[in-house]
Coordinates of N, CA and C and ligand atoms in Angstrom, one line a residue:
M1 N 0.8 -1.2 0.0 CA 0.0 0.0 0.0 C 0.9 1.3 0.0
E2 N 0.7 2.2 -1.0 CA 1.5 3.4 -1.0 C 1.0 4.4 0.0
N3 N -0.3 4.6 0.1 CA -0.9 5.4 1.2 C -2.4 5.1 1.1
Q4 N -3.1 5.5 2.1 CA -4.5 5.1 2.1 C -5.4 5.7 1.0
T5 N -5.1 7.0 0.7 CA -5.9 7.7 -0.3 C -5.7 7.0 -1.7
L6 N -4.4 6.7 -2.0 CA -4.2 6.0 -3.3 C -4.8 4.6 -3.3
D7 N -4.7 4.0 -2.1 CA -5.3 2.6 -2.0 C -6.8 2.7 -2.3
F8 N -7.5 3.7 -1.8 CA -9.0 3.8 -2.1 C -9.2 4.1 -3.6
I9 N -8.3 4.9 -4.2 CA -8.5 5.3 -5.6 C -8.2 4.1 -6.5
Y10 N -7.1 3.3 -6.2 CA -6.8 2.2 -7.0 C -7.8 1.1 -6.9
H11 N -8.5 0.9 -5.8 CA -9.4 -0.2 -5.6 C -10.8 0.1 -6.0
R12 N -11.1 1.3 -6.4 CA -12.5 1.6 -6.8 C -12.9 0.8 -8.1
R13 N -14.0 0.3 -8.0 CA -14.6 -0.3 -9.3 C -16.1 -0.1 -9.1
S14 N -16.8 -0.2 -10.2 CA -18.3 0.1 -10.2 C -19.0 -1.1 -9.5
I15 N -19.9 -0.7 -8.6 CA -20.7 -1.7 -7.8 C -22.1 -1.7 -8.3
R16 N -22.6 -2.8 -8.6 CA -24.0 -2.9 -9.2 C -24.9 -3.8 -8.4
A17 N -24.5 -4.1 -7.1 CA -25.4 -4.8 -6.2 C -25.1 -4.3 -4.8
Y18 N -26.2 -3.9 -4.1 CA -26.0 -3.2 -2.8 C -26.8 -3.9 -1.7
K19 N -26.2 -3.8 -0.4 CA -27.0 -4.2 0.8 C -28.0 -3.2 1.1
P20 N -29.1 -3.6 1.7 CA -30.2 -2.6 2.0 C -29.8 -1.5 3.1
T21 N -28.7 -1.8 3.8 CA -28.4 -0.9 4.9 C -28.4 0.6 4.5
P22 N -29.2 1.4 5.2 CA -29.2 2.9 4.8 C -27.9 3.6 5.2
L23 N -27.7 4.7 4.6 CA -26.5 5.5 4.9 C -26.9 6.4 6.1
T24 N -25.9 6.8 6.9 CA -26.2 7.7 8.0 C -26.2 9.1 7.4
Q25 N -26.8 10.0 8.2 CA -26.8 11.5 7.8 C -25.4 12.0 7.8
K26 N -24.5 11.4 8.7 CA -23.1 11.9 8.8 C -22.4 11.5 7.5
Q27 N -22.6 10.2 7.0 CA -22.0 9.8 5.8 C -22.4 10.7 4.6
I28 N -23.7 11.0 4.6 CA -24.3 11.8 3.5 C -23.6 13.2 3.5
A29 N -23.6 13.7 4.7 CA -23.0 15.1 4.9 C -21.5 15.1 4.4
S30 N -20.8 14.0 4.8 CA -19.4 13.9 4.4 C -19.2 13.9 2.9
M31 N -20.1 13.1 2.2 CA -20.0 13.1 0.8 C -20.4 14.4 0.1
I32 N -21.3 15.1 0.7 CA -21.7 16.4 0.1 C -20.5 17.4 0.3
Q33 N -19.9 17.3 1.5 CA -18.7 18.2 1.7 C -17.6 17.9 0.8
A34 N -17.3 16.6 0.5 CA -16.3 16.2 -0.4 C -16.6 16.7 -1.8
A35 N -17.9 16.5 -2.2 CA -18.3 17.0 -3.5 C -18.0 18.5 -3.7
Q36 N -18.4 19.2 -2.6 CA -18.2 20.7 -2.7 C -16.8 21.1 -2.5
S37 N -15.9 20.2 -2.2 CA -14.5 20.5 -2.1 C -13.8 20.5 -3.4
A38 N -14.5 20.0 -4.4 CA -13.9 20.0 -5.8 C -13.6 21.4 -6.3
P39 N -12.6 21.6 -7.1 CA -12.4 22.9 -7.7 C -13.5 23.3 -8.6
S40 N -13.7 24.6 -8.9 CA -14.8 25.0 -9.7 C -14.3 26.1 -10.7
S41 N -14.5 25.9 -12.0 CA -14.1 26.8 -13.0 C -14.5 28.2 -12.7
N42 N -13.6 29.2 -12.6 CA -13.9 30.6 -12.3 C -14.8 30.7 -11.1
F43 N -14.8 29.7 -10.3 CA -15.6 29.7 -9.0 C -17.1 30.0 -9.3
L44 N -17.5 29.4 -10.4 CA -18.9 29.6 -10.8 C -19.9 28.7 -10.0
Q45 N -19.3 27.6 -9.5 CA -20.1 26.6 -8.7 C -21.4 26.3 -9.5
C46 N -21.2 25.7 -10.7 CA -22.4 25.5 -11.6 C -22.8 24.0 -11.6
S47 N -23.0 23.4 -10.5 CA -23.5 22.0 -10.4 C -24.5 21.9 -9.3
T48 N -25.4 21.0 -9.5 CA -26.4 20.7 -8.5 C -26.6 19.2 -8.4
I49 N -26.8 18.7 -7.1 CA -27.0 17.3 -6.9 C -28.5 17.2 -6.4
I50 N -29.2 16.2 -7.0 CA -30.6 16.0 -6.5 C -30.6 14.6 -6.0
R51 N -30.9 14.5 -4.7 CA -31.0 13.2 -4.0 C -32.4 12.6 -4.2
I52 N -32.5 11.4 -4.7 CA -33.8 10.9 -5.0 C -34.3 9.9 -3.8
T53 N -35.2 10.4 -3.0 CA -35.7 9.6 -1.9 C -37.1 9.1 -2.2
D54 N -37.8 9.6 -3.1 CA -39.1 9.2 -3.5 C -39.1 7.9 -4.3
S55 N -39.7 6.9 -3.8 CA -39.5 5.6 -4.4 C -40.2 5.5 -5.8
D56 N -41.2 6.2 -6.0 CA -41.9 6.2 -7.3 C -40.9 6.9 -8.3
K57 N -40.3 8.0 -7.9 CA -39.4 8.7 -8.8 C -38.2 7.8 -9.1
R58 N -37.7 7.1 -8.1 CA -36.6 6.2 -8.2 C -36.9 5.1 -9.2
K59 N -38.1 4.5 -9.1 CA -38.5 3.4 -10.0 C -38.5 4.0 -11.5
K60 N -39.1 5.2 -11.6 CA -39.2 5.8 -13.0 C -37.8 6.0 -13.5
L61 N -36.9 6.5 -12.6 CA -35.5 6.8 -13.1 C -34.8 5.5 -13.5
A62 N -35.0 4.4 -12.8 CA -34.5 3.1 -13.1 C -35.0 2.7 -14.5
H63 N -36.3 2.9 -14.7 CA -36.9 2.5 -16.0 C -36.3 3.4 -17.1
Y64 N -36.3 4.7 -16.9 CA -35.8 5.7 -17.9 C -34.3 5.3 -18.3
S65 N -33.6 4.8 -17.3 CA -32.1 4.5 -17.6 C -31.9 3.1 -18.2
G66 N -33.0 2.5 -18.7 CA -32.8 1.2 -19.4 C -33.0 0.1 -18.4
D67 N -33.9 0.2 -17.4 CA -34.2 -0.8 -16.4 C -33.0 -1.3 -15.7
Q68 N -32.2 -0.4 -15.3 CA -31.0 -0.8 -14.5 C -31.5 -0.9 -13.0
N69 N -31.8 -2.1 -12.5 CA -32.5 -2.2 -11.3 C -31.7 -1.8 -10.0
Y70 N -30.4 -1.7 -10.2 CA -29.6 -1.3 -9.0 C -29.9 0.2 -8.7
I71 N -30.4 0.9 -9.6 CA -30.8 2.3 -9.3 C -31.9 2.3 -8.2
Y72 N -32.8 1.3 -8.3 CA -33.9 1.2 -7.4 C -33.4 0.5 -6.1
Q73 N -32.4 -0.4 -6.2 CA -32.0 -1.2 -5.1 C -31.0 -0.4 -4.2
A74 N -30.2 0.5 -4.7 CA -29.2 1.2 -3.9 C -29.8 2.1 -2.9
P75 N -29.3 2.1 -1.7 CA -29.8 3.0 -0.6 C -29.9 4.5 -1.0
E76 N -28.9 4.9 -1.8 CA -28.9 6.3 -2.2 C -28.8 6.4 -3.8
F77 N -29.5 7.3 -4.3 CA -29.3 7.6 -5.8 C -29.4 9.1 -5.9
W78 N -28.3 9.6 -6.4 CA -28.1 11.1 -6.6 C -28.0 11.4 -8.1
V79 N -28.6 12.5 -8.5 CA -28.5 12.9 -9.9 C -27.7 14.2 -10.0
F80 N -26.6 14.1 -10.8 CA -25.7 15.2 -10.9 C -26.0 16.1 -12.1
C81 N -26.3 17.3 -11.9 CA -26.7 18.2 -13.0 C -25.7 19.4 -13.2
A82 N -25.5 19.7 -14.4 CA -24.8 21.0 -14.7 C -25.9 22.0 -14.6
D83 N -25.6 23.1 -13.9 CA -26.7 24.1 -13.5 C -26.2 25.5 -13.6
F84 N -26.8 26.2 -14.6 CA -26.6 27.7 -14.7 C -27.9 28.4 -14.3
N85 N -28.9 27.7 -13.9 CA -30.1 28.4 -13.6 C -30.0 29.2 -12.3
R86 N -29.1 28.8 -11.4 CA -28.8 29.6 -10.2 C -28.3 31.0 -10.6
H87 N -27.4 30.9 -11.6 CA -26.8 32.2 -12.1 C -27.8 33.1 -12.8
F88 N -28.7 32.4 -13.5 CA -29.8 33.0 -14.2 C -30.7 33.7 -13.3
Q89 N -31.0 33.0 -12.1 CA -31.9 33.6 -11.1 C -31.3 34.9 -10.5
I90 N -29.9 34.9 -10.4 CA -29.2 36.0 -9.8 C -29.1 37.2 -10.8
D91 N -28.9 36.8 -12.1 CA -28.9 37.9 -13.2 C -29.4 37.3 -14.5
A92 N -30.6 37.7 -14.8 CA -31.3 37.1 -16.0 C -30.7 37.7 -17.3
T93 N -29.8 38.6 -17.2 CA -29.3 39.2 -18.5 C -28.0 38.5 -19.0
I94 N -27.4 37.6 -18.2 CA -26.1 37.0 -18.6 C -26.3 36.1 -19.8
P95 N -25.3 36.0 -20.7 CA -25.4 35.1 -21.8 C -25.0 33.7 -21.4
L96 N -25.9 32.7 -21.5 CA -25.6 31.4 -21.0 C -25.7 30.3 -22.1
E97 N -25.8 30.8 -23.3 CA -26.1 29.8 -24.4 C -24.9 29.4 -25.2
R98 N -23.7 29.7 -24.7 CA -22.5 29.4 -25.5 C -22.1 28.0 -25.2
A99 N -21.4 27.4 -26.2 CA -20.9 26.0 -26.1 C -20.0 25.9 -24.9
E100 N -19.2 27.0 -24.6 CA -18.3 27.0 -23.5 C -19.0 26.7 -22.2
Q101 N -20.2 27.2 -22.1 CA -21.0 26.9 -20.8 C -21.2 25.5 -20.6
L102 N -21.4 24.8 -21.7 CA -21.7 23.3 -21.6 C -20.4 22.6 -21.1
L103 N -19.2 23.0 -21.6 CA -18.0 22.4 -21.2 C -17.8 22.7 -19.7
V104 N -17.9 24.0 -19.3 CA -17.7 24.3 -17.9 C -18.6 23.5 -17.0
G105 N -19.9 23.5 -17.4 CA -20.9 22.8 -16.5 C -20.5 21.3 -16.4
C106 N -20.1 20.6 -17.5 CA -19.8 19.2 -17.5 C -18.5 19.0 -16.7
I107 N -17.5 19.8 -16.9 CA -16.2 19.6 -16.2 C -16.5 19.7 -14.7
D108 N -17.1 20.8 -14.3 CA -17.3 21.1 -12.8 C -18.1 19.9 -12.2
T109 N -19.1 19.5 -12.9 CA -20.0 18.5 -12.3 C -19.3 17.1 -12.2
A110 N -18.5 16.8 -13.2 CA -17.7 15.5 -13.2 C -16.7 15.5 -12.1
L111 N -16.0 16.7 -11.9 CA -15.1 16.8 -10.8 C -15.7 16.6 -9.4
M112 N -16.9 17.2 -9.3 CA -17.6 17.1 -8.1 C -18.1 15.6 -7.8
A113 N -18.5 15.0 -8.9 CA -19.0 13.6 -8.8 C -17.9 12.7 -8.4
Q114 N -16.7 12.9 -9.0 CA -15.6 11.9 -8.7 C -15.2 12.1 -7.3
N115 N -15.2 13.3 -6.8 CA -14.9 13.5 -5.3 C -15.9 12.8 -4.5
T116 N -17.1 12.8 -4.9 CA -18.1 12.0 -4.1 C -17.8 10.5 -4.1
V117 N -17.4 10.1 -5.3 CA -17.1 8.6 -5.4 C -15.9 8.2 -4.5
I118 N -14.9 9.0 -4.5 CA -13.7 8.7 -3.6 C -14.1 8.8 -2.2
A119 N -14.9 9.8 -1.8 CA -15.3 9.9 -0.4 C -16.1 8.7 0.0
A120 N -17.0 8.3 -0.9 CA -17.8 7.1 -0.7 C -16.9 5.9 -0.4
Q121 N -16.0 5.7 -1.3 CA -15.0 4.6 -1.2 C -14.3 4.6 0.1
S122 N -13.9 5.8 0.6 CA -13.2 5.9 1.9 C -14.1 5.6 3.1
L123 N -15.4 5.7 2.8 CA -16.4 5.3 3.9 C -16.8 3.9 3.8
G124 N -16.2 3.1 3.0 CA -16.5 1.7 2.8 C -17.7 1.4 1.9
L125 N -18.1 2.5 1.2 CA -19.3 2.4 0.3 C -18.9 2.1 -1.2
G126 N -19.8 1.6 -1.9 CA -19.5 1.4 -3.4 C -20.4 2.3 -4.2
T127 N -20.1 2.5 -5.4 CA -20.9 3.4 -6.3 C -20.9 2.9 -7.7
V128 N -21.8 3.4 -8.5 CA -21.7 3.3 -10.0 C -22.4 4.5 -10.6
F129 N -21.8 5.1 -11.6 CA -22.4 6.2 -12.3 C -23.5 5.6 -13.2
I130 N -24.5 6.5 -13.5 CA -25.6 6.1 -14.4 C -25.7 7.1 -15.5
G131 N -25.0 6.9 -16.6 CA -25.2 7.8 -17.7 C -26.5 7.4 -18.5
G132 N -27.0 6.2 -18.2 CA -28.2 5.7 -18.8 C -29.3 6.6 -18.7
L133 N -29.3 7.5 -17.7 CA -30.5 8.4 -17.6 C -30.6 9.4 -18.7
R134 N -29.5 9.5 -19.5 CA -29.6 10.4 -20.7 C -30.4 9.7 -21.8
N135 N -30.7 8.4 -21.7 CA -31.5 7.7 -22.7 C -32.8 8.4 -22.8
N136 N -33.4 8.9 -21.7 CA -34.7 9.5 -21.7 C -34.5 10.9 -20.9
I137 N -33.6 11.7 -21.5 CA -33.2 12.9 -20.7 C -34.4 13.9 -20.6
S138 N -35.3 13.9 -21.6 CA -36.4 14.9 -21.4 C -37.4 14.4 -20.3
E139 N -37.6 13.1 -20.2 CA -38.5 12.6 -19.2 C -37.9 12.8 -17.8
V140 N -36.5 12.6 -17.7 CA -35.8 12.8 -16.4 C -36.0 14.3 -16.0
T141 N -35.8 15.2 -17.0 CA -35.9 16.6 -16.8 C -37.2 17.0 -16.2
Q142 N -38.3 16.4 -16.8 CA -39.6 16.7 -16.4 C -39.9 16.1 -15.0
L143 N -39.4 14.9 -14.8 CA -39.7 14.2 -13.5 C -39.0 15.0 -12.3
L144 N -37.9 15.6 -12.6 CA -37.1 16.3 -11.5 C -37.4 17.8 -11.6
A145 N -38.3 18.2 -12.4 CA -38.7 19.6 -12.5 C -37.5 20.5 -12.7
L146 N -36.6 20.1 -13.7 CA -35.4 20.9 -13.9 C -35.7 22.0 -14.8
P147 N -35.4 23.2 -14.4 CA -35.7 24.4 -15.2 C -34.7 24.6 -16.3
K148 N -34.9 25.6 -17.1 CA -34.0 26.0 -18.2 C -32.5 26.2 -17.6
Y149 N -31.5 25.9 -18.3 CA -30.1 26.0 -17.9 C -29.7 24.9 -16.9
V150 N -30.5 23.9 -16.7 CA -30.1 22.8 -15.9 C -30.2 21.5 -16.7
I151 N -29.1 20.7 -16.7 CA -29.2 19.4 -17.4 C -28.7 18.3 -16.6
P152 N -29.4 17.1 -16.5 CA -29.0 16.0 -15.7 C -27.9 15.3 -16.5
L153 N -26.7 15.2 -16.0 CA -25.6 14.5 -16.7 C -25.5 13.0 -16.5
F154 N -25.6 12.7 -15.2 CA -25.6 11.2 -14.8 C -26.1 11.1 -13.4
G155 N -26.4 9.8 -13.1 CA -26.8 9.5 -11.7 C -25.6 8.8 -11.0
L156 N -25.8 8.6 -9.7 CA -24.8 7.9 -8.9 C -25.5 7.0 -7.9
C157 N -25.4 5.7 -8.0 CA -25.9 4.8 -7.0 C -24.8 4.7 -5.9
I158 N -25.2 4.8 -4.6 CA -24.3 4.7 -3.5 C -24.8 3.7 -2.5
G159 N -24.0 2.9 -1.9 CA -24.4 2.0 -0.8 C -23.3 1.0 -0.5
Y160 N -23.6 0.2 0.5 CA -22.6 -0.9 0.9 C -22.7 -2.0 -0.2
P161 N -21.5 -2.3 -0.7 CA -21.4 -3.3 -1.8 C -21.9 -4.7 -1.4
D162 N -22.7 -5.3 -2.2 CA -23.1 -6.7 -2.0 C -22.5 -7.6 -3.1
Q163 N -21.3 -7.2 -3.6 CA -20.6 -8.0 -4.6 C -19.1 -7.6 -4.5
E164 N -18.3 -8.4 -5.1 CA -16.8 -8.1 -5.1 C -16.3 -8.3 -6.5
P165 N -16.7 -7.3 -7.4 CA -16.3 -7.5 -8.8 C -14.8 -7.3 -9.0
E166 N -14.2 -8.0 -10.0 CA -12.8 -7.9 -10.3 C -12.6 -6.5 -10.8
M167 N -11.3 -6.0 -10.6 CA -10.9 -4.7 -11.2 C -10.8 -4.9 -12.7
K168 N -11.3 -3.9 -13.4 CA -11.2 -3.9 -14.9 C -9.9 -3.3 -15.4
P169 N -9.1 -4.1 -16.1 CA -7.7 -3.5 -16.5 C -7.9 -2.3 -17.4
R170 N -7.1 -1.3 -17.2 CA -7.1 -0.1 -18.0 C -6.0 -0.2 -19.1
L171 N -6.1 0.7 -20.1 CA -5.1 0.8 -21.1 C -3.7 1.0 -20.5
P172 N -2.7 0.4 -21.1 CA -1.3 0.7 -20.6 C -1.1 2.2 -20.6
S173 N -0.4 2.7 -19.5 CA -0.3 4.1 -19.4 C 0.5 4.8 -20.5
E174 N 1.3 4.0 -21.3 CA 2.0 4.6 -22.4 C 1.0 5.0 -23.5
L175 N -0.2 4.5 -23.5 CA -1.2 4.9 -24.5 C -2.0 6.1 -24.1
I176 N -1.9 6.5 -22.9 CA -2.7 7.6 -22.5 C -1.9 8.8 -21.9
F177 N -0.6 8.6 -21.7 CA 0.2 9.6 -21.0 C 1.4 9.9 -21.9
F178 N 1.4 11.1 -22.6 CA 2.5 11.4 -23.5 C 3.3 12.6 -23.0
E179 N 4.5 12.8 -23.6 CA 5.3 13.9 -23.2 C 5.4 14.9 -24.4
N180 N 5.1 16.1 -24.1 CA 5.2 17.2 -25.0 C 4.4 17.2 -26.3
Q181 N 4.1 16.1 -26.8 CA 3.2 16.1 -28.0 C 2.4 14.8 -28.1
Y182 N 1.4 14.8 -28.9 CA 0.5 13.7 -29.1 C 1.3 12.5 -29.8
Q183 N 1.0 11.3 -29.5 CA 1.6 10.2 -30.1 C 0.6 9.3 -30.8
P184 N 0.9 8.7 -32.0 CA 0.0 7.7 -32.6 C 0.0 6.5 -31.7
I185 N -1.1 5.7 -31.9 CA -1.3 4.5 -31.1 C -0.2 3.5 -31.3
N186 N 0.3 2.9 -30.2 CA 1.3 1.8 -30.3 C 0.6 0.5 -30.5
Q187 N 0.6 0.0 -31.7 CA -0.2 -1.2 -32.0 C 0.1 -2.4 -31.2
T188 N 1.4 -2.6 -30.9 CA 1.9 -3.8 -30.1 C 1.2 -3.7 -28.7
L189 N 1.3 -2.5 -28.1 CA 0.8 -2.4 -26.8 C -0.8 -2.6 -26.8
L190 N -1.4 -2.1 -27.9 CA -2.8 -2.2 -28.0 C -3.2 -3.7 -28.1
A191 N -2.5 -4.4 -28.9 CA -2.8 -5.9 -29.1 C -2.6 -6.6 -27.8
Q192 N -1.6 -6.2 -27.0 CA -1.4 -6.9 -25.7 C -2.6 -6.6 -24.8
Y193 N -3.0 -5.3 -24.8 CA -4.1 -4.9 -24.0 C -5.4 -5.6 -24.4
D194 N -5.7 -5.8 -25.7 CA -6.9 -6.5 -26.2 C -6.9 -7.9 -25.6
E195 N -5.7 -8.5 -25.6 CA -5.6 -9.9 -25.1 C -5.9 -9.9 -23.6
Q196 N -5.4 -8.9 -22.9 CA -5.6 -8.8 -21.5 C -7.1 -8.7 -21.2
I197 N -7.8 -7.8 -21.9 CA -9.2 -7.6 -21.7 C -10.0 -8.8 -22.1
E198 N -9.6 -9.5 -23.2 CA -10.3 -10.7 -23.6 C -10.3 -11.7 -22.5
N199 N -9.1 -11.9 -21.9 CA -8.9 -12.8 -20.8 C -9.8 -12.4 -19.6
Y200 N -9.8 -11.0 -19.3 CA -10.6 -10.5 -18.2 C -12.1 -10.8 -18.5
Y201 N -12.6 -10.6 -19.7 CA -14.0 -10.8 -20.0 C -14.4 -12.3 -19.8
Q202 N -13.4 -13.2 -20.2 CA -13.8 -14.6 -20.2 C -13.7 -15.2 -18.8
T203 N -12.9 -14.6 -18.0 CA -12.7 -15.2 -16.6 C -13.3 -14.5 -15.5
R204 N -13.9 -13.3 -15.7 CA -14.5 -12.6 -14.6 C -15.7 -13.4 -14.1
S205 N -16.1 -13.1 -12.8 CA -17.1 -13.9 -12.2 C -18.5 -13.7 -12.7
S206 N -18.8 -12.6 -13.4 CA -20.2 -12.5 -13.9 C -20.2 -11.8 -15.3
N207 N -21.3 -12.0 -16.0 CA -21.4 -11.3 -17.3 C -20.2 -11.5 -18.2
Q208 N -19.8 -12.8 -18.3 CA -18.6 -13.1 -19.2 C -19.0 -12.9 -20.6
K209 N -18.0 -12.5 -21.4 CA -18.3 -12.3 -22.8 C -17.0 -12.4 -23.6
E210 N -17.2 -12.4 -25.0 CA -16.1 -12.6 -25.9 C -15.5 -11.3 -26.3
G211 N -14.3 -11.3 -26.9 CA -13.7 -10.1 -27.5 C -12.8 -9.3 -26.6
G212 N -12.1 -8.4 -27.2 CA -11.2 -7.5 -26.5 C -11.8 -6.1 -26.3
W213 N -10.9 -5.1 -26.3 CA -11.4 -3.7 -26.1 C -11.7 -3.0 -27.4
S214 N -10.6 -3.0 -28.3 CA -10.7 -2.2 -29.4 C -11.8 -2.6 -30.4
N215 N -12.2 -3.9 -30.4 CA -13.2 -4.3 -31.4 C -14.6 -4.0 -30.9
K216 N -14.7 -3.4 -29.7 CA -16.1 -3.1 -29.2 C -16.4 -1.6 -29.3
I217 N -15.3 -0.8 -29.8 CA -15.5 0.6 -29.8 C -16.7 1.1 -30.7
A218 N -16.7 0.6 -31.9 CA -17.7 1.0 -32.9 C -19.1 0.7 -32.3
E219 N -19.2 -0.6 -31.9 CA -20.5 -1.0 -31.4 C -21.0 -0.1 -30.2
T220 N -20.1 0.2 -29.3 CA -20.4 1.0 -28.2 C -20.8 2.4 -28.6
I221 N -20.1 2.9 -29.5 CA -20.4 4.3 -29.9 C -21.7 4.4 -30.7
Y222 N -21.9 3.4 -31.6 CA -23.2 3.5 -32.3 C -24.4 3.3 -31.4
K223 N -24.2 2.4 -30.4 CA -25.3 2.1 -29.5 C -25.7 3.4 -28.6
G224 N -24.7 4.2 -28.3 CA -24.9 5.3 -27.4 C -25.1 6.6 -28.0
Q225 N -25.6 6.6 -29.3 CA -25.6 7.9 -30.0 C -26.5 9.0 -29.5
R226 N -27.6 8.6 -29.0 CA -28.6 9.6 -28.4 C -28.6 10.9 -29.3
E227 N -29.1 10.7 -30.5 CA -29.0 11.8 -31.5 C -30.0 12.9 -31.1
F228 N -30.9 12.7 -30.1 CA -31.8 13.7 -29.7 C -31.2 14.8 -28.8
I229 N -29.9 14.5 -28.4 CA -29.3 15.4 -27.3 C -29.2 16.8 -27.7
L230 N -28.8 17.1 -29.0 CA -28.6 18.5 -29.4 C -29.9 19.3 -29.3
N231 N -31.0 18.7 -29.8 CA -32.3 19.3 -29.7 C -32.7 19.6 -28.2
Y232 N -32.4 18.6 -27.4 CA -32.7 18.7 -26.0 C -31.9 19.8 -25.4
L233 N -30.6 19.9 -25.7 CA -29.8 21.0 -25.2 C -30.4 22.4 -25.5
H234 N -30.8 22.5 -26.8 CA -31.4 23.7 -27.3 C -32.6 24.1 -26.5
Q235 N -33.5 23.1 -26.2 CA -34.7 23.3 -25.4 C -34.4 23.8 -24.0
Q236 N -33.3 23.3 -23.4 CA -33.0 23.7 -22.1 C -32.2 25.0 -22.0
G237 N -31.9 25.6 -23.2 CA -31.3 26.9 -23.3 C -29.8 26.8 -23.5
W238 N -29.2 25.6 -23.8 CA -27.8 25.4 -23.9 C -27.3 25.4 -25.3
V239 N -26.1 25.7 -25.6 CA -25.4 25.5 -26.8 C -26.1 26.0 -28.1
K240 N -26.5 27.3 -28.0 CA -27.1 27.9 -29.2 C -26.1 28.6 -30.0
Q241 N -24.9 28.8 -29.4 CA -23.8 29.5 -30.2 C -22.5 29.0 -29.7
Ligands
FMN1 C1 -20.3 9.0 -16.9 C2 -20.5 7.6 -16.7 C3 -21.7 6.9 -16.9 C4 -21.8 5.6 -16.7 N1 -23.1 5.0 -16.9 C5 -23.3 3.7 -16.5 C6 -24.6 3.2 -16.5 O1 -25.6 3.8 -17.0 N2 -24.7 1.9 -16.1 C7 -23.7 1.1 -15.6 O2 -23.9 0.0 -15.2 N3 -22.4 1.6 -15.6 C8 -22.2 2.9 -16.0 N4 -20.9 3.5 -15.9 C9 -19.8 2.7 -15.4 C10 -18.8 2.2 -16.4 O3 -19.4 1.2 -17.2 C11 -17.6 1.7 -15.7 O4 -17.0 2.8 -15.0 C12 -16.5 1.1 -16.7 O5 -17.0 0.0 -17.3 C13 -15.2 0.8 -16.0 O6 -15.5 -0.1 -15.0 P1 -15.1 0.2 -13.4 O7 -15.8 1.5 -13.0 O8 -15.6 -1.0 -12.6 O9 -13.6 0.3 -13.4 C14 -20.7 4.8 -16.2 C15 -19.5 5.4 -16.0 C16 -19.4 6.8 -16.2 C17 -18.0 7.4 -16.0

């Protein structure tokens, strides 16, 4: 072990089965504090978290996210939103429709969310992000009464893990960490990684499947196109210029 913080970070993996044990108010407060300790672009603080305690809303969100039942099963489910409505309430004359606002909102909210994940991990809890809620983003927006300039980016299930999934091997660091300039992909390393992932998929304890990493990219990207997102963004007041 290098140190406890790195140990928590290195051992995080997505948890998709939870014990019913509820979280304490103290645990929830600690995660909120960790979330708010994240840096914020220009100190705009343009993220909002919505905790879903209403079981009917939870069921609907699970359904909207492609019937991922751990959303309903997890003791906590939080929706992370990029939010410039707060700023709009403070000053309705500010321009909020630039593409840059989308980047700022997504970056801040992701940083906040990952702080929440690491805090959860340090409290002995497990998590999984739920981008699936963007499958039905308009319905989610309506269900949570999100006004203009607020978009739900992803959810987060939180609770005590009821499974011990294997760690998913990542790309070799040489493929993602360069010095001074971009580098073309190293095919030898990629082939080795594909073999490693193939072995991981075939030997992991659940949801075993065939194939490596690179041959799934096209399938994954085509499947997750959500071509309605641009219209949705326009409706919520985002990215008009
Ligand atoms: C923004 C985001 C959205 C995600 N959405 C989902 C989701 O809807 N359902 C799910 O089961 N996992 C989801 N995941 C988890 C990824 O599948 C997971 O992080 C990835 O396969 C790597 O596995 P690991 O987290 O166990 O290391 C999401 C992850 C991220 C970062």
